[in-house]
Amino acid sequence: MSHDHSHHHGHDHHHHTSAKNIKAAFFLNLAFTIAEVIGGFYVNSVSILSDALHDMGDSLSLGLSWYLHNKSKQGADAKFTFGYSRFSLLGALINSVILMVGSCFVIYEAVNRFFHPEPADAVGMLYFAILGIAVNGYAAWRLSGGTSMNEKVVSWHLIEDVLGWAAVLVVSIVMMFTDLPWLDPVLSLCITLFILYNVLGRLKETLIILLQGSPADIDAEQIKAEILQLPNVAGMHHVNVWSLEGEHHVYTAHIKTTGISTFPEIIELKRKVKDILKKHPFKFYTIEVELEGEECELQPKIAE
């Protein structure tokens, strides 16, 4: 049985820059979220409060990303032999639950406000929208050049925030010239439902990874077909493909052989299998080569 692991290590400068960008985005987003909550109540706008909910989720994501980015530098140890990367899934799960509960609360408030409209401060909404576009736009720009998955995902979250504030900006301008108080709760519903839709999608992806489902970007059958075409490969079983955290994957398989028996022949077959696996984002792969006539102890026994 051979254990073949491929590890990808970034440069210290890149780690420092990534952590610095995520840290800056976290504090910017957290400060603005607090301002949103206070301002949302002050200008009586549920759309601002609903966006504050989204920004709170982003702040949690940024905080966890920052913490886990630093945590991941420790690498694997005796307690966590695959490393600490799957901790990010717990963060995603916690964030999703918080956002779902908060979204339900905001939807309830928005529906109530729709049937019992209250005037919102359109000018205050306008100022907050401009500030929101500036703060989130700057944070997104800081992360736009990042190469890590954390930076890319967080950057897209912040871009969503910019679009949300652009919508608030348009509605606030309309409300300054027309008496349509129901526009604010309608916008709040649209933003919250959009957030809830995306959260449910991310929650589904997170649960699939936690349950060790096959990664969507890996065609396990195609990989198996390529390996089966190699000389001296008679079959495969116990093929397992799963993901650590959605970015780095794990592959294990038992390969039954025919026509080989020497150590150099086994090494050559393993090299060919590894060449196939290296074309995919596998961080760890374990291949067991079974010689002709060798019975796998993991195969289920057939009752006679």
Short mmCIF file of C-alpha atoms in Angstrom, two decimals:
data_model
loop_
_atom_site.label_atom_id
_atom_site.label_comp_id
_atom_site.label_asym_id
_atom_site.label_seq_id
_atom_site.Cartn_x
_atom_site.Cartn_y
_atom_site.Cartn_z
CA MET A 1 0.00 0.00 0.00
CA SER A 2 1.43 3.39 -0.91
CA HIS A 3 0.59 6.76 0.54
CA ASP A 4 1.17 9.60 -1.90
CA HIS A 5 0.48 13.10 -0.67
CA SER A 6 0.84 16.33 -2.62
CA HIS A 7 1.13 19.45 -0.48
CA HIS A 8 0.79 23.02 -1.69
CA HIS A 9 2.63 25.65 0.35
CA GLY A 10 2.43 29.36 -0.40
CA HIS A 11 5.17 31.90 0.21
CA ASP A 12 5.39 33.70 3.56
CA HIS A 13 4.90 37.06 1.81
CA HIS A 14 1.66 35.86 0.24
CA HIS A 15 0.38 34.55 3.60
CA HIS A 16 1.19 37.91 5.22
CA THR A 17 -0.52 39.91 2.46
CA SER A 18 -3.61 37.68 2.49
CA ALA A 19 -3.95 37.93 6.27
CA LYS A 20 -3.46 41.70 6.12
CA ASN A 21 -6.15 42.16 3.44
CA ILE A 22 -8.67 39.94 5.25
CA LYS A 23 -7.94 41.71 8.56
CA ALA A 24 -8.50 45.15 7.00
CA ALA A 25 -11.74 44.03 5.33
CA PHE A 26 -12.95 42.50 8.62
CA PHE A 27 -12.53 45.67 10.69
CA LEU A 28 -13.99 47.87 7.94
CA ASN A 29 -17.02 45.62 7.59
CA LEU A 30 -17.53 45.23 11.35
CA ALA A 31 -17.39 48.99 12.00
CA PHE A 32 -19.80 49.68 9.16
CA THR A 33 -22.19 46.93 10.33
CA ILE A 34 -22.44 48.58 13.76
CA ALA A 35 -23.07 51.93 12.07
CA GLU A 36 -25.76 50.30 9.90
CA VAL A 37 -27.66 48.90 12.88
CA ILE A 38 -27.64 52.27 14.66
CA GLY A 39 -28.42 54.19 11.48
CA GLY A 40 -31.12 51.76 10.36
CA PHE A 41 -33.11 52.39 13.53
CA TYR A 42 -32.36 56.12 13.38
CA VAL A 43 -33.64 56.64 9.81
CA ASN A 44 -36.38 54.00 10.33
CA SER A 45 -35.30 51.87 7.35
CA VAL A 46 -35.75 48.09 7.36
CA SER A 47 -33.82 47.85 4.09
CA ILE A 48 -30.74 49.22 5.85
CA LEU A 49 -31.33 46.83 8.75
CA SER A 50 -31.63 43.91 6.32
CA ASP A 51 -28.35 44.88 4.71
CA ALA A 52 -26.83 45.17 8.18
CA LEU A 53 -27.82 41.53 8.65
CA HIS A 54 -25.94 40.59 5.48
CA ASP A 55 -22.91 42.61 6.56
CA MET A 56 -23.00 40.92 9.96
CA GLY A 57 -22.75 37.57 8.21
CA ASP A 58 -19.88 38.89 6.10
CA SER A 59 -18.15 40.15 9.25
CA LEU A 60 -18.45 36.69 10.79
CA SER A 61 -17.09 35.14 7.60
CA LEU A 62 -14.21 37.61 7.49
CA GLY A 63 -13.42 37.08 11.18
CA LEU A 64 -13.44 33.31 10.80
CA SER A 65 -11.43 33.54 7.57
CA TRP A 66 -8.83 35.69 9.28
CA TYR A 67 -8.62 33.37 12.29
CA LEU A 68 -8.55 30.19 10.21
CA HIS A 69 -6.01 31.67 7.79
CA ASN A 70 -3.61 32.11 10.70
CA LYS A 71 -4.63 28.77 12.20
CA SER A 72 -3.90 26.96 8.95
CA LYS A 73 -0.23 27.91 9.18
CA GLN A 74 0.17 25.34 11.95
CA GLY A 75 -0.33 22.54 9.43
CA ALA A 76 -1.19 18.97 10.32
CA ASP A 77 -0.42 17.52 13.72
CA ALA A 78 -1.11 14.34 15.68
CA LYS A 79 -4.58 15.59 16.64
CA PHE A 80 -5.66 16.79 13.18
CA THR A 81 -3.70 14.72 10.69
CA PHE A 82 -5.37 16.36 7.67
CA GLY A 83 -4.70 19.83 9.06
CA TYR A 84 -7.17 22.48 10.18
CA SER A 85 -8.74 23.40 6.85
CA ARG A 86 -12.10 21.73 7.62
CA PHE A 87 -12.60 24.15 10.52
CA SER A 88 -13.74 26.64 7.88
CA LEU A 89 -16.76 24.40 7.22
CA LEU A 90 -17.87 24.85 10.83
CA GLY A 91 -17.61 28.60 10.32
CA ALA A 92 -19.70 28.39 7.16
CA LEU A 93 -22.30 26.27 8.96
CA ILE A 94 -22.54 28.69 11.90
CA ASN A 95 -22.74 31.71 9.58
CA SER A 96 -25.49 30.08 7.52
CA VAL A 97 -27.65 29.31 10.56
CA ILE A 98 -27.23 32.84 11.95
CA LEU A 99 -28.10 34.41 8.60
CA MET A 100 -31.14 32.17 8.13
CA VAL A 101 -32.55 33.03 11.57
CA GLY A 102 -31.84 36.72 11.05
CA SER A 103 -33.36 36.66 7.56
CA CYS A 104 -36.61 35.22 8.91
CA PHE A 105 -36.75 38.03 11.49
CA VAL A 106 -36.16 40.73 8.86
CA ILE A 107 -38.77 39.20 6.51
CA TYR A 108 -41.33 39.27 9.34
CA GLU A 109 -40.55 42.92 10.06
CA ALA A 110 -40.63 43.88 6.37
CA VAL A 111 -44.01 42.21 5.77
CA ASN A 112 -45.41 43.94 8.85
CA ARG A 113 -44.00 47.27 7.66
CA PHE A 114 -45.50 46.73 4.19
CA PHE A 115 -49.03 46.48 5.61
CA HIS A 116 -48.38 49.18 8.21
CA PRO A 117 -45.99 51.54 6.40
CA GLU A 118 -43.97 54.08 8.33
CA PRO A 119 -42.10 56.97 6.71
CA ALA A 120 -38.35 56.41 6.36
CA ASP A 121 -35.69 59.11 6.25
CA ALA A 122 -34.84 59.08 2.54
CA VAL A 123 -31.96 61.55 2.97
CA GLY A 124 -30.45 59.42 5.74
CA MET A 125 -30.82 56.33 3.54
CA LEU A 126 -29.03 58.18 0.74
CA TYR A 127 -26.06 59.05 2.95
CA PHE A 128 -25.80 55.49 4.24
CA ALA A 129 -26.00 54.12 0.69
CA ILE A 130 -23.11 56.31 -0.45
CA LEU A 131 -21.08 55.33 2.61
CA GLY A 132 -21.95 51.66 2.10
CA ILE A 133 -20.83 51.69 -1.53
CA ALA A 134 -17.56 53.41 -0.56
CA VAL A 135 -16.69 51.14 2.40
CA ASN A 136 -17.66 47.83 0.79
CA GLY A 137 -16.19 48.90 -2.55
CA TYR A 138 -12.83 49.67 -0.94
CA ALA A 139 -12.83 46.38 0.99
CA ALA A 140 -13.70 44.44 -2.19
CA TRP A 141 -10.90 46.23 -4.05
CA ARG A 142 -8.40 45.26 -1.32
CA LEU A 143 -9.30 41.60 -1.84
CA SER A 144 -9.84 41.63 -5.61
CA GLY A 145 -6.23 40.77 -6.41
CA GLY A 146 -6.05 37.91 -3.91
CA THR A 147 -5.22 34.40 -5.03
CA SER A 148 -6.45 32.47 -1.99
CA MET A 149 -9.93 30.96 -1.97
CA ASN A 150 -10.80 32.93 1.19
CA GLU A 151 -9.99 36.23 -0.50
CA LYS A 152 -11.95 35.37 -3.65
CA VAL A 153 -15.08 34.26 -1.79
CA VAL A 154 -15.07 37.22 0.60
CA SER A 155 -14.47 39.60 -2.30
CA TRP A 156 -17.62 38.34 -4.03
CA HIS A 157 -19.60 38.76 -0.80
CA LEU A 158 -18.48 42.38 -0.61
CA ILE A 159 -19.36 42.95 -4.27
CA GLU A 160 -22.88 41.70 -3.44
CA ASP A 161 -22.97 44.32 -0.68
CA VAL A 162 -22.01 47.04 -3.14
CA LEU A 163 -24.88 46.01 -5.42
CA GLY A 164 -27.28 45.98 -2.46
CA TRP A 165 -26.29 49.49 -1.45
CA ALA A 166 -26.65 50.64 -5.05
CA ALA A 167 -30.28 49.48 -4.86
CA VAL A 168 -30.77 51.39 -1.58
CA LEU A 169 -29.30 54.47 -3.27
CA VAL A 170 -31.81 54.29 -6.13
CA VAL A 171 -34.79 53.75 -3.80
CA SER A 172 -33.75 56.58 -1.48
CA ILE A 173 -33.58 58.99 -4.42
CA VAL A 174 -37.03 57.88 -5.61
CA MET A 175 -38.46 58.30 -2.09
CA MET A 176 -37.10 61.85 -1.90
CA PHE A 177 -39.42 62.88 -4.73
CA THR A 178 -42.38 60.53 -4.24
CA ASP A 179 -44.47 59.45 -1.27
CA LEU A 180 -44.01 55.68 -1.54
CA PRO A 181 -43.13 54.41 1.96
CA TRP A 182 -43.77 50.80 0.88
CA LEU A 183 -40.66 50.91 -1.34
CA ASP A 184 -38.40 50.47 1.71
CA PRO A 185 -39.97 47.18 2.96
CA VAL A 186 -40.23 45.86 -0.61
CA LEU A 187 -36.52 46.51 -1.14
CA SER A 188 -35.83 44.89 2.23
CA LEU A 189 -37.76 41.77 1.19
CA CYS A 190 -35.91 41.56 -2.14
CA ILE A 191 -32.48 41.90 -0.50
CA THR A 192 -33.30 39.43 2.28
CA LEU A 193 -34.82 36.81 -0.03
CA PHE A 194 -31.76 37.10 -2.29
CA ILE A 195 -29.50 36.61 0.74
CA LEU A 196 -31.58 33.67 1.99
CA TYR A 197 -31.48 32.01 -1.45
CA ASN A 198 -27.68 32.24 -1.55
CA VAL A 199 -27.30 31.15 2.08
CA LEU A 200 -29.38 28.02 1.46
CA GLY A 201 -27.18 27.22 -1.55
CA ARG A 202 -23.98 27.64 0.48
CA LEU A 203 -25.47 25.61 3.33
CA LYS A 204 -26.26 22.76 0.93
CA GLU A 205 -22.70 22.81 -0.44
CA THR A 206 -21.27 22.88 3.10
CA LEU A 207 -23.37 19.91 4.23
CA ILE A 208 -22.37 17.89 1.15
CA ILE A 209 -18.69 18.50 1.97
CA LEU A 210 -19.20 17.67 5.65
CA LEU A 211 -20.97 14.44 4.65
CA GLN A 212 -17.99 13.65 2.40
CA GLY A 213 -19.94 13.80 -0.84
CA SER A 214 -18.04 13.72 -4.13
CA PRO A 215 -16.78 17.19 -5.16
CA ALA A 216 -18.78 18.77 -7.99
CA ASP A 217 -15.60 19.70 -9.90
CA ILE A 218 -14.27 16.13 -9.96
CA ASP A 219 -15.45 13.52 -12.47
CA ALA A 220 -14.66 10.38 -10.49
CA GLU A 221 -15.93 8.08 -13.23
CA GLN A 222 -13.68 9.72 -15.83
CA ILE A 223 -10.65 9.34 -13.55
CA LYS A 224 -11.53 5.71 -12.95
CA ALA A 225 -11.90 5.12 -16.70
CA GLU A 226 -8.44 6.62 -17.34
CA ILE A 227 -6.83 4.40 -14.70
CA LEU A 228 -8.60 1.29 -16.00
CA GLN A 229 -7.08 1.95 -19.44
CA LEU A 230 -3.55 1.62 -18.04
CA PRO A 231 -1.64 -1.58 -18.85
CA ASN A 232 -1.86 -4.36 -16.24
CA VAL A 233 -4.90 -2.81 -14.49
CA ALA A 234 -7.62 -5.45 -14.11
CA GLY A 235 -10.09 -3.51 -11.99
CA MET A 236 -10.70 -1.01 -9.20
CA HIS A 237 -12.74 -0.97 -6.01
CA HIS A 238 -13.09 1.01 -2.79
CA VAL A 239 -12.77 4.24 -4.78
CA ASN A 240 -13.43 7.22 -2.50
CA VAL A 241 -13.39 10.88 -3.50
CA TRP A 242 -14.17 13.64 -1.00
CA SER A 243 -13.14 17.17 -0.18
CA LEU A 244 -11.39 18.65 2.82
CA GLU A 245 -12.98 22.09 2.60
CA GLY A 246 -14.23 22.47 -0.97
CA GLU A 247 -10.89 23.44 -2.49
CA HIS A 248 -8.52 20.54 -1.77
CA HIS A 249 -9.71 16.98 -2.36
CA VAL A 250 -8.80 13.46 -1.23
CA TYR A 251 -8.67 10.34 -3.43
CA THR A 252 -8.27 6.73 -2.28
CA ALA A 253 -8.58 3.53 -4.32
CA HIS A 254 -7.62 -0.14 -4.52
CA ILE A 255 -6.26 -1.24 -7.92
CA LYS A 256 -6.31 -4.91 -8.92
CA THR A 257 -3.48 -5.81 -11.29
CA THR A 258 -2.62 -8.60 -13.67
CA GLY A 259 0.66 -9.58 -15.29
CA ILE A 260 2.97 -7.79 -12.86
CA SER A 261 4.77 -9.10 -9.79
CA THR A 262 8.07 -7.25 -9.36
CA PHE A 263 8.67 -4.14 -7.29
CA PRO A 264 9.83 -1.98 -10.27
CA GLU A 265 6.64 -2.88 -12.17
CA ILE A 266 4.50 -1.83 -9.21
CA ILE A 267 6.40 1.45 -8.87
CA GLU A 268 5.93 2.18 -12.59
CA LEU A 269 2.17 1.54 -12.36
CA LYS A 270 1.90 3.82 -9.35
CA ARG A 271 3.76 6.55 -11.24
CA LYS A 272 1.27 6.35 -14.11
CA VAL A 273 -1.68 6.50 -11.70
CA LYS A 274 -0.17 9.52 -9.93
CA ASP A 275 0.31 11.28 -13.28
CA ILE A 276 -3.45 10.98 -13.83
CA LEU A 277 -4.32 12.19 -10.32
CA LYS A 278 -1.93 15.16 -10.50
CA LYS A 279 -4.14 16.70 -13.20
CA HIS A 280 -6.80 17.25 -10.52
CA PRO A 281 -6.84 19.30 -7.26
CA PHE A 282 -6.08 16.39 -4.93
CA LYS A 283 -4.12 17.32 -1.84
CA PHE A 284 -3.93 13.73 -0.60
CA TYR A 285 -4.21 10.45 -2.46
CA THR A 286 -3.69 6.89 -1.27
CA ILE A 287 -3.39 4.01 -3.74
CA GLU A 288 -3.24 0.33 -2.78
CA VAL A 289 -1.97 -2.01 -5.48
CA GLU A 290 -3.30 -5.57 -5.26
CA LEU A 291 -1.37 -8.26 -7.13
CA GLU A 292 -3.03 -10.98 -9.18
CA GLY A 293 -4.58 -13.59 -6.89
CA GLU A 294 -4.36 -11.34 -3.84
CA GLU A 295 -7.64 -11.04 -1.93
CA CYS A 296 -8.58 -7.69 -0.47
CA GLU A 297 -9.41 -8.00 3.22
CA LEU A 298 -11.90 -5.14 2.91
CA GLN A 299 -14.01 -6.93 0.28
CA PRO A 300 -17.32 -8.20 1.68
CA LYS A 301 -17.45 -11.97 2.15
CA ILE A 302 -19.98 -13.82 -0.02
CA ALA A 303 -22.01 -16.39 1.91
CA GLU A 304 -21.90 -19.85 0.41
#
